[in-house]
Amino acid sequence: MTATLTAARPAPGAGTTPAPVVLRIPPSPGADRVRCVARRAGLACAPEHGGPGAVTVVATADAARALRGRRDTGPLVLVCDTVGRTDLRLALRAGAVVLRAGDLTEENLVAAVRRAAHPHPSIPYPELSHLLSSGPRPADPADGRGRPALTARQASVLRLMGEGHGNADIALLLRCSEHTVKNVIYEIMARLQARNRAHAVAHAVRHGLV
């Protein structure tokens, strides 16, 4: 049976009370632990069905398999035993939030559920760092499915932006002028139709451009 839970109190540190977030926790070997943590976090059982917009929390050892077997398209949190770079990239592209089972605490679960229910265009730094640590994958070239291609310099600038470097540092690392860096960033923003630097990096990571 699928457990349905709803947030009984706002996330720690919230200034105002957000709209309740309903959880659905499908049966799985780790589901009981997720339910216990959810209840300790103030997420109480609700009698009604989650309905549209409910956040599904899946405890799984294999994120890729969980994503392949998914039938609905609502918000999703994956609680995984281990999270590899490929699994994290697949989850981000699917719009899912990933939480390592070893990091499953009340605070982290509430934060993950809130992120899934109210997605933000940026990517949290630990996940971004994990994805960018070994550079772009050869299997992810730009293709003909509507994804804009990036030049090698644009990809390099994006990766350095994702690591937190400012324009001056990027210019020094790439051995070019700050004016050149600014022009490249302008080109990136236009090509990706990004609202800001964080959005540009997140978009590029989710679409396999870096």
PDB file of C-alpha atoms in Angstrom, residues 7-8 12 25 42 45 47-49 52 63 70 73 76 86 103 105 123 135 174 183 190 204 206 209-210:
ATOM      1  CA  ALA A   7       3.515  18.383   5.872  1.00  0.00           C
ATOM      2  CA  ALA A   8       2.247  19.317   9.317  1.00  0.00           C
ATOM      3  CA  PRO A  12      13.002  24.739   9.582  1.00  0.00           C
ATOM      4  CA  ILE A  25       5.857   6.664  -0.457  1.00  0.00           C
ATOM      5  CA  GLY A  42       6.519  16.525  11.266  1.00  0.00           C
ATOM      6  CA  CYS A  45      -0.189  10.546   7.670  1.00  0.00           C
ATOM      7  CA  PRO A  47      -6.270   9.968   4.957  1.00  0.00           C
ATOM      8  CA  GLU A  48      -6.813  11.347   1.462  1.00  0.00           C
ATOM      9  CA  HIS A  49      -5.009  10.420  -1.725  1.00  0.00           C
ATOM     10  CA  PRO A  52      -2.077  16.122  -8.490  1.00  0.00           C
ATOM     11  CA  ALA A  63      18.025   5.510  -9.413  1.00  0.00           C
ATOM     12  CA  ARG A  70       8.109   5.625 -13.264  1.00  0.00           C
ATOM     13  CA  THR A  73       5.223  12.869 -14.011  1.00  0.00           C
ATOM     14  CA  LEU A  76       9.878  13.091  -7.300  1.00  0.00           C
ATOM     15  CA  THR A  86      25.398   9.088 -14.209  1.00  0.00           C
ATOM     16  CA  ASP A 103      22.063  11.684   4.451  1.00  0.00           C
ATOM     17  CA  THR A 105      17.629  13.090   8.196  1.00  0.00           C
ATOM     18  CA  ILE A 123      21.355  23.140  -8.633  1.00  0.00           C
ATOM     19  CA  GLY A 135      34.172  17.378 -16.930  1.00  0.00           C
ATOM     20  CA  LEU A 174      41.707  30.444 -19.459  1.00  0.00           C
ATOM     21  CA  ASN A 183      31.451  38.237 -24.234  1.00  0.00           C
ATOM     22  CA  ALA A 190      21.626  34.147 -25.173  1.00  0.00           C
ATOM     23  CA  ALA A 204      23.748  23.118 -19.227  1.00  0.00           C
ATOM     24  CA  ARG A 206      20.646  19.059 -16.973  1.00  0.00           C
ATOM     25  CA  LEU A 209      26.152  20.333 -22.366  1.00  0.00           C
ATOM     26  CA  VAL A 210      28.976  20.333 -19.808  1.00  0.00           C
TER      27      VAL A 210
END
